[in-house]
Amino acid sequence: MPPATTSETARIPAATYRLQFNASFTFAQAREIVGYLRDLGISDAYASSYLRAVPGSSHGYDVADPSQLNPEIGTDADYWAWIEALRAHDMGHVLDIVPNHMGIAKSANPWWMDVLENGPSSRYAAFFDITWRPVKAELADKVLIPTLGDQYGAVLEKQELQLRYREGAFVVAYHDDWFPIAPDTFPRVLVPVLDRWLAARGEGDTEGLFDVDELRSIINAAEHLPPRGAVDADAIETRAREKEVVKRRLAQLVDRCEPLRAQIDETLQWFNGAPGDPRSFDPLDGLLSAQSYRLAHWRTASEEINYRRFFDVNQLAALRMEDP
């Protein structure tokens, strides 16, 4: 149900009652107590943040996507049913919002993930307070992500970082988190895939040449994306558009070409290394080094972190709320 037309006259609450929304107290349950609240003399419900938060949040103030309702609290229909119940009792509600930080845990924040994928060239790079040129030169145009439970090398060799293919893209999984691989670095994965695929086909095999040429074309398109360091508006817009074209083309090709998917799986296994063979992790290490983030042990946060946080909580990234 669409929202009703708002009046130009501001509503001034006379008495509020705070509702803490989460998976244990939903829109449907809030609707059930509207009459009770009205009988108490409450004019407006004072709602905790009910926008999409990090999954499992008990409080909702680690908002991950302010453009959507939190699905753990209910559906759009549940929400509007609650709103209509309030209106039927001549009640309103006040929404508690979080303007100065966002939750970035569990890879749930699409804006933050776009920053990790595209660096300074992300459409959302200016939303967060990131120092792209920190004192440590090796962090230039990178975000330090202090999330690992051990030193990076140890985590790598324990195979806790796993390169995976996902719907036209590549990601690195780490327990409940995953980190995007920049599309302009897809060729680091796809060139070995192409080489293996050609070797498996053998000379004179002309079947599927169109698919081979399409993979070559995708690699070329990825290599020619605007660089992640480009911050002019045209480059940002072009990259945002064309990187998604690369992903769509790769997804379509993989979905229709089983031999290619098999070669991708084999190549990912090679990237993820072999226990007891430190040099076998060099390809994945090189790929990660080419990204716009650096994964690090959580203890490095106090010394090297280069994004502003809410207090010292690594999973709450500060927003530049001073900018419109």
PDB file of C-alpha atoms in Angstrom:
ATOM      1  CA  MET A   1       0.000   0.000   0.000  1.00  0.00           C
ATOM      2  CA  PRO A   2       1.472   3.408  -0.917  1.00  0.00           C
ATOM      3  CA  PRO A   3       1.938   6.046   1.786  1.00  0.00           C
ATOM      4  CA  ALA A   4      -0.904   8.483   2.316  1.00  0.00           C
ATOM      5  CA  THR A   5      -0.521  12.116   1.282  1.00  0.00           C
ATOM      6  CA  THR A   6       1.224  14.007   4.047  1.00  0.00           C
ATOM      7  CA  SER A   7      -0.096  17.210   5.525  1.00  0.00           C
ATOM      8  CA  GLU A   8       1.936  20.391   5.440  1.00  0.00           C
ATOM      9  CA  THR A   9       1.254  20.782   9.156  1.00  0.00           C
ATOM     10  CA  ALA A  10       3.991  19.181  11.235  1.00  0.00           C
ATOM     11  CA  ARG A  11       2.850  16.496  13.648  1.00  0.00           C
ATOM     12  CA  ILE A  12       3.964  17.131  17.208  1.00  0.00           C
ATOM     13  CA  PRO A  13       3.857  13.995  19.407  1.00  0.00           C
ATOM     14  CA  ALA A  14       2.120  14.429  22.753  1.00  0.00           C
ATOM     15  CA  ALA A  15       3.306  11.148  24.275  1.00  0.00           C
ATOM     16  CA  THR A  16       5.552   8.450  22.838  1.00  0.00           C
ATOM     17  CA  TYR A  17       6.179   4.801  23.645  1.00  0.00           C
ATOM     18  CA  ARG A  18       9.412   3.219  22.441  1.00  0.00           C
ATOM     19  CA  LEU A  19       9.273   0.025  20.398  1.00  0.00           C
ATOM     20  CA  GLN A  20      12.485  -1.988  19.980  1.00  0.00           C
ATOM     21  CA  PHE A  21      12.153  -3.808  16.674  1.00  0.00           C
ATOM     22  CA  ASN A  22      14.083  -6.985  15.849  1.00  0.00           C
ATOM     23  CA  ALA A  23      13.354 -10.581  14.876  1.00  0.00           C
ATOM     24  CA  SER A  24      11.703 -11.070  18.274  1.00  0.00           C
ATOM     25  CA  PHE A  25       9.406  -8.034  17.925  1.00  0.00           C
ATOM     26  CA  THR A  26       8.102  -7.487  14.420  1.00  0.00           C
ATOM     27  CA  PHE A  27       5.773  -5.137  12.537  1.00  0.00           C
ATOM     28  CA  ALA A  28       2.990  -7.693  12.934  1.00  0.00           C
ATOM     29  CA  GLN A  29       3.445  -7.746  16.706  1.00  0.00           C
ATOM     30  CA  ALA A  30       3.574  -3.939  16.833  1.00  0.00           C
ATOM     31  CA  ARG A  31       0.269  -3.839  14.994  1.00  0.00           C
ATOM     32  CA  GLU A  32      -1.329  -6.037  17.648  1.00  0.00           C
ATOM     33  CA  ILE A  33      -0.628  -3.548  20.453  1.00  0.00           C
ATOM     34  CA  VAL A  34      -1.660  -0.329  18.692  1.00  0.00           C
ATOM     35  CA  GLY A  35      -5.050  -0.228  20.439  1.00  0.00           C
ATOM     36  CA  TYR A  36      -3.432  -0.912  23.803  1.00  0.00           C
ATOM     37  CA  LEU A  37      -0.956   1.936  23.316  1.00  0.00           C
ATOM     38  CA  ARG A  38      -3.764   4.274  22.345  1.00  0.00           C
ATOM     39  CA  ASP A  39      -5.677   3.320  25.496  1.00  0.00           C
ATOM     40  CA  LEU A  40      -2.565   4.269  27.492  1.00  0.00           C
ATOM     41  CA  GLY A  41      -2.715   7.742  25.999  1.00  0.00           C
ATOM     42  CA  ILE A  42       0.184   7.282  23.609  1.00  0.00           C
ATOM     43  CA  SER A  43       0.001   9.549  20.549  1.00  0.00           C
ATOM     44  CA  ASP A  44       3.020   8.229  18.642  1.00  0.00           C
ATOM     45  CA  ALA A  45       5.102   5.077  18.605  1.00  0.00           C
ATOM     46  CA  TYR A  46       8.819   5.823  18.961  1.00  0.00           C
ATOM     47  CA  ALA A  47      10.352   3.157  16.721  1.00  0.00           C
ATOM     48  CA  SER A  48      13.907   1.925  16.870  1.00  0.00           C
ATOM     49  CA  SER A  49      15.602   1.783  13.481  1.00  0.00           C
ATOM     50  CA  TYR A  50      13.754  -0.736  11.309  1.00  0.00           C
ATOM     51  CA  LEU A  51      15.776  -0.298   8.122  1.00  0.00           C
ATOM     52  CA  ARG A  52      17.792  -3.260   6.784  1.00  0.00           C
ATOM     53  CA  ALA A  53      20.518  -3.970   9.322  1.00  0.00           C
ATOM     54  CA  VAL A  54      23.347  -6.485   9.595  1.00  0.00           C
ATOM     55  CA  PRO A  55      21.673  -9.935   9.719  1.00  0.00           C
ATOM     56  CA  GLY A  56      20.900 -11.025  13.258  1.00  0.00           C
ATOM     57  CA  SER A  57      21.090  -7.529  14.735  1.00  0.00           C
ATOM     58  CA  SER A  58      19.145  -7.279  17.991  1.00  0.00           C
ATOM     59  CA  HIS A  59      19.023  -3.464  17.999  1.00  0.00           C
ATOM     60  CA  GLY A  60      18.946  -2.372  14.329  1.00  0.00           C
ATOM     61  CA  TYR A  61      21.362   0.527  14.650  1.00  0.00           C
ATOM     62  CA  ASP A  62      23.976  -1.176  12.483  1.00  0.00           C
ATOM     63  CA  VAL A  63      22.039  -0.212   9.354  1.00  0.00           C
ATOM     64  CA  ALA A  64      23.472  -1.853   6.235  1.00  0.00           C
ATOM     65  CA  ASP A  65      20.984  -0.601   3.626  1.00  0.00           C
ATOM     66  CA  PRO A  66      18.778   2.409   4.448  1.00  0.00           C
ATOM     67  CA  SER A  67      16.811   2.014   1.218  1.00  0.00           C
ATOM     68  CA  GLN A  68      15.029  -1.124   2.434  1.00  0.00           C
ATOM     69  CA  LEU A  69      13.069  -2.342   5.423  1.00  0.00           C
ATOM     70  CA  ASN A  70      14.696  -4.963   7.608  1.00  0.00           C
ATOM     71  CA  PRO A  71      13.326  -8.311   6.341  1.00  0.00           C
ATOM     72  CA  GLU A  72      13.843  -9.829   9.790  1.00  0.00           C
ATOM     73  CA  ILE A  73      11.159  -7.444  11.122  1.00  0.00           C
ATOM     74  CA  GLY A  74       8.631  -8.087   8.389  1.00  0.00           C
ATOM     75  CA  THR A  75       7.535  -7.529   4.826  1.00  0.00           C
ATOM     76  CA  ASP A  76       6.402  -4.311   3.167  1.00  0.00           C
ATOM     77  CA  ALA A  77       2.819  -5.536   3.620  1.00  0.00           C
ATOM     78  CA  ASP A  78       3.426  -6.098   7.353  1.00  0.00           C
ATOM     79  CA  TYR A  79       4.850  -2.601   7.627  1.00  0.00           C
ATOM     80  CA  TRP A  80       1.946  -0.867   5.887  1.00  0.00           C
ATOM     81  CA  ALA A  81      -0.568  -2.876   7.908  1.00  0.00           C
ATOM     82  CA  TRP A  82       1.057  -1.481  11.062  1.00  0.00           C
ATOM     83  CA  ILE A  83       1.040   2.047   9.628  1.00  0.00           C
ATOM     84  CA  GLU A  84      -2.656   1.770   8.726  1.00  0.00           C
ATOM     85  CA  ALA A  85      -3.443   0.528  12.227  1.00  0.00           C
ATOM     86  CA  LEU A  86      -1.704   3.587  13.668  1.00  0.00           C
ATOM     87  CA  ARG A  87      -3.653   5.889  11.336  1.00  0.00           C
ATOM     88  CA  ALA A  88      -6.918   4.197  12.245  1.00  0.00           C
ATOM     89  CA  HIS A  89      -6.258   5.155  15.868  1.00  0.00           C
ATOM     90  CA  ASP A  90      -5.155   8.674  14.911  1.00  0.00           C
ATOM     91  CA  MET A  91      -1.592   7.805  15.901  1.00  0.00           C
ATOM     92  CA  GLY A  92       1.726   8.424  14.229  1.00  0.00           C
ATOM     93  CA  HIS A  93       5.261   7.217  14.765  1.00  0.00           C
ATOM     94  CA  VAL A  94       8.756   8.617  15.104  1.00  0.00           C
ATOM     95  CA  LEU A  95      11.571   6.689  13.450  1.00  0.00           C
ATOM     96  CA  ASP A  96      14.953   6.675  15.149  1.00  0.00           C
ATOM     97  CA  ILE A  97      17.564   6.960  12.395  1.00  0.00           C
ATOM     98  CA  VAL A  98      21.336   6.573  12.369  1.00  0.00           C
ATOM     99  CA  PRO A  99      22.940   9.374  10.333  1.00  0.00           C
ATOM    100  CA  ASN A 100      26.572   9.040  11.354  1.00  0.00           C
ATOM    101  CA  HIS A 101      27.549   5.405  10.763  1.00  0.00           C
ATOM    102  CA  MET A 102      26.580   2.173   9.010  1.00  0.00           C
ATOM    103  CA  GLY A 103      27.040  -1.486   9.814  1.00  0.00           C
ATOM    104  CA  ILE A 104      29.556  -3.257   7.578  1.00  0.00           C
ATOM    105  CA  ALA A 105      29.761  -6.679   9.253  1.00  0.00           C
ATOM    106  CA  LYS A 106      28.919  -9.957   7.476  1.00  0.00           C
ATOM    107  CA  SER A 107      29.416  -8.298   4.051  1.00  0.00           C
ATOM    108  CA  ALA A 108      25.825  -7.036   4.339  1.00  0.00           C
ATOM    109  CA  ASN A 109      26.360  -3.406   3.306  1.00  0.00           C
ATOM    110  CA  PRO A 110      26.067  -2.924  -0.494  1.00  0.00           C
ATOM    111  CA  TRP A 111      27.609   0.567  -0.399  1.00  0.00           C
ATOM    112  CA  TRP A 112      30.644  -0.649   1.547  1.00  0.00           C
ATOM    113  CA  MET A 113      31.060  -3.673  -0.707  1.00  0.00           C
ATOM    114  CA  ASP A 114      31.024  -1.358  -3.723  1.00  0.00           C
ATOM    115  CA  VAL A 115      33.845   0.643  -2.127  1.00  0.00           C
ATOM    116  CA  LEU A 116      35.883  -2.516  -1.560  1.00  0.00           C
ATOM    117  CA  GLU A 117      35.293  -3.563  -5.164  1.00  0.00           C
ATOM    118  CA  ASN A 118      36.044  -0.218  -6.817  1.00  0.00           C
ATOM    119  CA  GLY A 119      38.216   1.774  -4.399  1.00  0.00           C
ATOM    120  CA  PRO A 120      38.251   5.560  -4.806  1.00  0.00           C
ATOM    121  CA  SER A 121      36.293   5.128  -8.050  1.00  0.00           C
ATOM    122  CA  SER A 122      33.284   3.734  -6.201  1.00  0.00           C
ATOM    123  CA  ARG A 123      30.068   5.749  -6.386  1.00  0.00           C
ATOM    124  CA  TYR A 124      29.980   5.464  -2.586  1.00  0.00           C
ATOM    125  CA  ALA A 125      33.621   6.226  -1.778  1.00  0.00           C
ATOM    126  CA  ALA A 126      32.783   9.756  -0.630  1.00  0.00           C
ATOM    127  CA  PHE A 127      29.991   8.493   1.645  1.00  0.00           C
ATOM    128  CA  PHE A 128      32.515   6.991   4.069  1.00  0.00           C
ATOM    129  CA  ASP A 129      35.318   8.814   5.861  1.00  0.00           C
ATOM    130  CA  ILE A 130      38.275   6.976   4.330  1.00  0.00           C
ATOM    131  CA  THR A 131      41.857   8.236   4.169  1.00  0.00           C
ATOM    132  CA  TRP A 132      42.928   6.977   0.771  1.00  0.00           C
ATOM    133  CA  ARG A 133      46.482   8.328   1.179  1.00  0.00           C
ATOM    134  CA  PRO A 134      47.518   7.275   4.699  1.00  0.00           C
ATOM    135  CA  VAL A 135      51.012   7.443   6.159  1.00  0.00           C
ATOM    136  CA  LYS A 136      51.755   3.852   5.151  1.00  0.00           C
ATOM    137  CA  ALA A 137      52.455   4.012   1.410  1.00  0.00           C
ATOM    138  CA  GLU A 138      51.365   0.401   0.864  1.00  0.00           C
ATOM    139  CA  LEU A 139      47.825   1.409   1.847  1.00  0.00           C
ATOM    140  CA  ALA A 140      47.505   4.036  -0.900  1.00  0.00           C
ATOM    141  CA  ASP A 141      44.048   3.712  -2.485  1.00  0.00           C
ATOM    142  CA  LYS A 142      43.272   0.772  -0.209  1.00  0.00           C
ATOM    143  CA  VAL A 143      41.055   0.237   2.818  1.00  0.00           C
ATOM    144  CA  LEU A 144      42.540  -1.715   5.705  1.00  0.00           C
ATOM    145  CA  ILE A 145      40.106  -4.447   6.777  1.00  0.00           C
ATOM    146  CA  PRO A 146      41.162  -5.704  10.225  1.00  0.00           C
ATOM    147  CA  THR A 147      38.962  -8.777  10.345  1.00  0.00           C
ATOM    148  CA  LEU A 148      41.307 -11.778  10.319  1.00  0.00           C
ATOM    149  CA  GLY A 149      41.695 -13.913  13.413  1.00  0.00           C
ATOM    150  CA  ASP A 150      45.427 -14.413  12.804  1.00  0.00           C
ATOM    151  CA  GLN A 151      48.221 -12.876  10.755  1.00  0.00           C
ATOM    152  CA  TYR A 152      47.403 -12.689   7.040  1.00  0.00           C
ATOM    153  CA  GLY A 153      50.058 -15.219   5.974  1.00  0.00           C
ATOM    154  CA  ALA A 154      48.902 -17.754   8.533  1.00  0.00           C
ATOM    155  CA  VAL A 155      45.271 -17.366   7.521  1.00  0.00           C
ATOM    156  CA  LEU A 156      46.215 -17.734   3.851  1.00  0.00           C
ATOM    157  CA  GLU A 157      48.195 -20.931   4.384  1.00  0.00           C
ATOM    158  CA  LYS A 158      45.449 -22.427   6.553  1.00  0.00           C
ATOM    159  CA  GLN A 159      43.185 -22.029   3.494  1.00  0.00           C
ATOM    160  CA  GLU A 160      40.713 -19.912   5.435  1.00  0.00           C
ATOM    161  CA  LEU A 161      40.616 -17.480   2.492  1.00  0.00           C
ATOM    162  CA  GLN A 162      38.826 -19.151  -0.411  1.00  0.00           C
ATOM    163  CA  LEU A 163      38.454 -17.738  -3.922  1.00  0.00           C
ATOM    164  CA  ARG A 164      35.001 -18.529  -5.298  1.00  0.00           C
ATOM    165  CA  TYR A 165      32.919 -17.842  -8.390  1.00  0.00           C
ATOM    166  CA  ARG A 166      29.526 -16.249  -7.770  1.00  0.00           C
ATOM    167  CA  GLU A 167      27.054 -15.262 -10.494  1.00  0.00           C
ATOM    168  CA  GLY A 168      29.466 -13.639 -12.935  1.00  0.00           C
ATOM    169  CA  ALA A 169      31.920 -12.412 -10.318  1.00  0.00           C
ATOM    170  CA  PHE A 170      34.702 -13.658  -8.074  1.00  0.00           C
ATOM    171  CA  VAL A 171      34.830 -13.227  -4.306  1.00  0.00           C
ATOM    172  CA  VAL A 172      37.120 -14.272  -1.485  1.00  0.00           C
ATOM    173  CA  ALA A 173      35.244 -15.947   1.358  1.00  0.00           C
ATOM    174  CA  TYR A 174      36.399 -15.818   4.979  1.00  0.00           C
ATOM    175  CA  HIS A 175      34.040 -17.608   7.375  1.00  0.00           C
ATOM    176  CA  ASP A 176      30.829 -15.493   7.439  1.00  0.00           C
ATOM    177  CA  ASP A 177      32.378 -12.674   5.404  1.00  0.00           C
ATOM    178  CA  TRP A 178      33.191 -12.352   1.723  1.00  0.00           C
ATOM    179  CA  PHE A 179      35.166  -9.726  -0.157  1.00  0.00           C
ATOM    180  CA  PRO A 180      34.669  -8.738  -3.801  1.00  0.00           C
ATOM    181  CA  ILE A 181      37.325  -9.153  -6.445  1.00  0.00           C
ATOM    182  CA  ALA A 182      37.619  -6.047  -8.620  1.00  0.00           C
ATOM    183  CA  PRO A 183      36.360  -6.757 -12.164  1.00  0.00           C
ATOM    184  CA  ASP A 184      39.499  -5.223 -13.674  1.00  0.00           C
ATOM    185  CA  THR A 185      41.452  -8.015 -11.953  1.00  0.00           C
ATOM    186  CA  PHE A 186      39.191 -10.791 -13.293  1.00  0.00           C
ATOM    187  CA  PRO A 187      41.785 -11.468 -16.048  1.00  0.00           C
ATOM    188  CA  ARG A 188      44.177 -12.727 -13.343  1.00  0.00           C
ATOM    189  CA  VAL A 189      41.700 -15.575 -12.931  1.00  0.00           C
ATOM    190  CA  LEU A 190      40.212 -15.814 -16.399  1.00  0.00           C
ATOM    191  CA  VAL A 191      43.475 -15.930 -18.384  1.00  0.00           C
ATOM    192  CA  PRO A 192      44.557 -19.154 -16.595  1.00  0.00           C
ATOM    193  CA  VAL A 193      40.992 -20.423 -17.129  1.00  0.00           C
ATOM    194  CA  LEU A 194      41.256 -19.692 -20.859  1.00  0.00           C
ATOM    195  CA  ASP A 195      44.668 -21.348 -21.103  1.00  0.00           C
ATOM    196  CA  ARG A 196      43.406 -24.494 -19.387  1.00  0.00           C
ATOM    197  CA  TRP A 197      40.290 -24.521 -21.536  1.00  0.00           C
ATOM    198  CA  LEU A 198      42.268 -24.242 -24.770  1.00  0.00           C
ATOM    199  CA  ALA A 199      44.695 -26.948 -23.650  1.00  0.00           C
ATOM    200  CA  ALA A 200      41.797 -29.275 -22.801  1.00  0.00           C
ATOM    201  CA  ARG A 201      40.158 -28.678 -26.205  1.00  0.00           C
ATOM    202  CA  GLY A 202      43.138 -29.763 -28.223  1.00  0.00           C
ATOM    203  CA  GLU A 203      44.238 -28.604 -31.667  1.00  0.00           C
ATOM    204  CA  GLY A 204      41.673 -28.644 -34.426  1.00  0.00           C
ATOM    205  CA  ASP A 205      38.682 -28.629 -32.087  1.00  0.00           C
ATOM    206  CA  THR A 206      36.379 -26.012 -33.609  1.00  0.00           C
ATOM    207  CA  GLU A 207      33.300 -26.740 -31.518  1.00  0.00           C
ATOM    208  CA  GLY A 208      32.463 -23.892 -29.153  1.00  0.00           C
ATOM    209  CA  LEU A 209      34.842 -21.364 -30.742  1.00  0.00           C
ATOM    210  CA  PHE A 210      32.195 -18.676 -30.283  1.00  0.00           C
ATOM    211  CA  ASP A 211      32.304 -19.247 -26.507  1.00  0.00           C
ATOM    212  CA  VAL A 212      36.105 -19.093 -26.508  1.00  0.00           C
ATOM    213  CA  ASP A 213      36.016 -15.803 -28.389  1.00  0.00           C
ATOM    214  CA  GLU A 214      33.390 -14.477 -25.988  1.00  0.00           C
ATOM    215  CA  LEU A 215      35.653 -15.255 -23.023  1.00  0.00           C
ATOM    216  CA  ARG A 216      38.536 -13.464 -24.757  1.00  0.00           C
ATOM    217  CA  SER A 217      36.241 -10.483 -25.315  1.00  0.00           C
ATOM    218  CA  ILE A 218      35.179 -10.450 -21.661  1.00  0.00           C
ATOM    219  CA  ILE A 219      38.819 -10.489 -20.564  1.00  0.00           C
ATOM    220  CA  ASN A 220      39.557  -7.582 -22.883  1.00  0.00           C
ATOM    221  CA  ALA A 221      36.570  -5.597 -21.565  1.00  0.00           C
ATOM    222  CA  ALA A 222      37.673  -6.167 -17.966  1.00  0.00           C
ATOM    223  CA  GLU A 223      41.218  -5.052 -18.743  1.00  0.00           C
ATOM    224  CA  HIS A 224      39.937  -1.784 -20.228  1.00  0.00           C
ATOM    225  CA  LEU A 225      37.662  -0.685 -17.392  1.00  0.00           C
ATOM    226  CA  PRO A 226      38.438   2.801 -16.012  1.00  0.00           C
ATOM    227  CA  PRO A 227      41.039   2.438 -13.234  1.00  0.00           C
ATOM    228  CA  ARG A 228      39.986   2.318  -9.600  1.00  0.00           C
ATOM    229  CA  GLY A 229      42.031   5.438  -8.908  1.00  0.00           C
ATOM    230  CA  ALA A 230      39.998   7.558 -11.334  1.00  0.00           C
ATOM    231  CA  VAL A 231      37.711   9.900  -9.417  1.00  0.00           C
ATOM    232  CA  ASP A 232      36.250  12.120 -12.146  1.00  0.00           C
ATOM    233  CA  ALA A 233      32.494  11.767 -12.598  1.00  0.00           C
ATOM    234  CA  ASP A 234      32.661  10.322 -16.128  1.00  0.00           C
ATOM    235  CA  ALA A 235      35.123   7.601 -15.144  1.00  0.00           C
ATOM    236  CA  ILE A 236      33.092   6.673 -12.063  1.00  0.00           C
ATOM    237  CA  GLU A 237      29.882   6.439 -14.088  1.00  0.00           C
ATOM    238  CA  THR A 238      31.548   4.444 -16.876  1.00  0.00           C
ATOM    239  CA  ARG A 239      33.149   1.988 -14.481  1.00  0.00           C
ATOM    240  CA  ALA A 240      29.919   1.509 -12.506  1.00  0.00           C
ATOM    241  CA  ARG A 241      28.086   0.661 -15.719  1.00  0.00           C
ATOM    242  CA  GLU A 242      30.689  -1.375 -17.590  1.00  0.00           C
ATOM    243  CA  LYS A 243      31.799  -3.555 -14.679  1.00  0.00           C
ATOM    244  CA  GLU A 244      28.255  -4.844 -14.409  1.00  0.00           C
ATOM    245  CA  VAL A 245      28.227  -5.557 -18.136  1.00  0.00           C
ATOM    246  CA  VAL A 246      31.355  -7.679 -17.657  1.00  0.00           C
ATOM    247  CA  LYS A 247      29.670  -9.625 -14.857  1.00  0.00           C
ATOM    248  CA  ARG A 248      26.480 -10.205 -16.838  1.00  0.00           C
ATOM    249  CA  ARG A 249      28.368 -11.440 -19.872  1.00  0.00           C
ATOM    250  CA  LEU A 250      30.494 -13.791 -17.770  1.00  0.00           C
ATOM    251  CA  ALA A 251      27.436 -15.144 -15.940  1.00  0.00           C
ATOM    252  CA  GLN A 252      25.614 -15.803 -19.212  1.00  0.00           C
ATOM    253  CA  LEU A 253      28.644 -17.527 -20.713  1.00  0.00           C
ATOM    254  CA  VAL A 254      29.262 -19.738 -17.687  1.00  0.00           C
ATOM    255  CA  ASP A 255      25.579 -20.674 -17.414  1.00  0.00           C
ATOM    256  CA  ARG A 256      25.448 -21.946 -20.977  1.00  0.00           C
ATOM    257  CA  CYS A 257      28.930 -23.474 -21.202  1.00  0.00           C
ATOM    258  CA  GLU A 258      29.544 -26.373 -18.851  1.00  0.00           C
ATOM    259  CA  PRO A 259      33.175 -26.974 -19.990  1.00  0.00           C
ATOM    260  CA  LEU A 260      34.023 -23.384 -19.011  1.00  0.00           C
ATOM    261  CA  ARG A 261      32.476 -23.805 -15.573  1.00  0.00           C
ATOM    262  CA  ALA A 262      34.561 -26.935 -15.086  1.00  0.00           C
ATOM    263  CA  GLN A 263      37.738 -25.038 -15.976  1.00  0.00           C
ATOM    264  CA  ILE A 264      36.802 -22.228 -13.585  1.00  0.00           C
ATOM    265  CA  ASP A 265      36.328 -24.728 -10.755  1.00  0.00           C
ATOM    266  CA  GLU A 266      39.696 -26.314 -11.502  1.00  0.00           C
ATOM    267  CA  THR A 267      41.419 -22.924 -11.658  1.00  0.00           C
ATOM    268  CA  LEU A 268      39.878 -21.820  -8.350  1.00  0.00           C
ATOM    269  CA  GLN A 269      41.190 -24.976  -6.731  1.00  0.00           C
ATOM    270  CA  TRP A 270      44.657 -24.051  -8.002  1.00  0.00           C
ATOM    271  CA  PHE A 271      44.324 -20.499  -6.657  1.00  0.00           C
ATOM    272  CA  ASN A 272      43.315 -21.746  -3.215  1.00  0.00           C
ATOM    273  CA  GLY A 273      46.627 -23.520  -2.783  1.00  0.00           C
ATOM    274  CA  ALA A 274      47.769 -26.766  -1.239  1.00  0.00           C
ATOM    275  CA  PRO A 275      48.391 -27.375   2.480  1.00  0.00           C
ATOM    276  CA  GLY A 276      52.077 -27.550   3.317  1.00  0.00           C
ATOM    277  CA  ASP A 277      53.145 -25.797   0.106  1.00  0.00           C
ATOM    278  CA  PRO A 278      53.583 -22.060   0.889  1.00  0.00           C
ATOM    279  CA  ARG A 279      54.440 -21.136  -2.715  1.00  0.00           C
ATOM    280  CA  SER A 280      51.132 -22.571  -3.916  1.00  0.00           C
ATOM    281  CA  PHE A 281      49.359 -19.600  -2.320  1.00  0.00           C
ATOM    282  CA  ASP A 282      51.255 -17.030  -4.399  1.00  0.00           C
ATOM    283  CA  PRO A 283      48.507 -16.680  -7.058  1.00  0.00           C
ATOM    284  CA  LEU A 284      45.818 -15.897  -4.468  1.00  0.00           C
ATOM    285  CA  ASP A 285      48.178 -13.605  -2.583  1.00  0.00           C
ATOM    286  CA  GLY A 286      48.938 -11.736  -5.805  1.00  0.00           C
ATOM    287  CA  LEU A 287      45.242 -11.411  -6.592  1.00  0.00           C
ATOM    288  CA  LEU A 288      44.458 -10.071  -3.116  1.00  0.00           C
ATOM    289  CA  SER A 289      47.368  -7.636  -3.308  1.00  0.00           C
ATOM    290  CA  ALA A 290      45.789  -6.145  -6.433  1.00  0.00           C
ATOM    291  CA  GLN A 291      42.527  -5.269  -4.643  1.00  0.00           C
ATOM    292  CA  SER A 292      41.409  -1.959  -3.124  1.00  0.00           C
ATOM    293  CA  TYR A 293      41.522  -3.403   0.374  1.00  0.00           C
ATOM    294  CA  ARG A 294      44.058  -5.173   2.526  1.00  0.00           C
ATOM    295  CA  LEU A 295      42.949  -7.958   4.828  1.00  0.00           C
ATOM    296  CA  ALA A 296      44.753  -7.871   8.160  1.00  0.00           C
ATOM    297  CA  HIS A 297      44.759  -9.270  11.680  1.00  0.00           C
ATOM    298  CA  TRP A 298      42.151  -7.550  13.847  1.00  0.00           C
ATOM    299  CA  ARG A 299      44.869  -6.361  16.259  1.00  0.00           C
ATOM    300  CA  THR A 300      46.262  -3.974  13.621  1.00  0.00           C
ATOM    301  CA  ALA A 301      43.129  -1.802  13.783  1.00  0.00           C
ATOM    302  CA  SER A 302      44.388   0.539  16.493  1.00  0.00           C
ATOM    303  CA  GLU A 303      47.556   1.412  14.556  1.00  0.00           C
ATOM    304  CA  GLU A 304      46.808   1.169  10.831  1.00  0.00           C
ATOM    305  CA  ILE A 305      43.061   1.485  10.224  1.00  0.00           C
ATOM    306  CA  ASN A 306      42.311   4.232   7.688  1.00  0.00           C
ATOM    307  CA  TYR A 307      38.538   4.552   7.842  1.00  0.00           C
ATOM    308  CA  ARG A 308      36.776   6.416  10.646  1.00  0.00           C
ATOM    309  CA  ARG A 309      34.656   4.219  12.864  1.00  0.00           C
ATOM    310  CA  PHE A 310      31.853   4.705  15.375  1.00  0.00           C
ATOM    311  CA  PHE A 311      34.037   4.910  18.479  1.00  0.00           C
ATOM    312  CA  ASP A 312      36.454   1.971  17.976  1.00  0.00           C
ATOM    313  CA  VAL A 313      34.015  -0.580  16.570  1.00  0.00           C
ATOM    314  CA  ASN A 314      35.532  -1.947  13.352  1.00  0.00           C
ATOM    315  CA  GLN A 315      32.138  -3.145  12.106  1.00  0.00           C
ATOM    316  CA  LEU A 316      30.608   0.367  12.234  1.00  0.00           C
ATOM    317  CA  ALA A 317      31.985   2.640   9.506  1.00  0.00           C
ATOM    318  CA  ALA A 318      31.481   6.373   9.933  1.00  0.00           C
ATOM    319  CA  LEU A 319      29.651   8.376   7.287  1.00  0.00           C
ATOM    320  CA  ARG A 320      30.536  11.876   6.139  1.00  0.00           C
ATOM    321  CA  MET A 321      27.249  13.198   7.522  1.00  0.00           C
ATOM    322  CA  GLU A 322      28.496  16.768   7.058  1.00  0.00           C
ATOM    323  CA  ASP A 323      28.135  16.300   3.282  1.00  0.00           C
ATOM    324  CA  PRO A 324      24.639  16.498   1.742  1.00  0.00           C
TER     325      PRO A 324
END
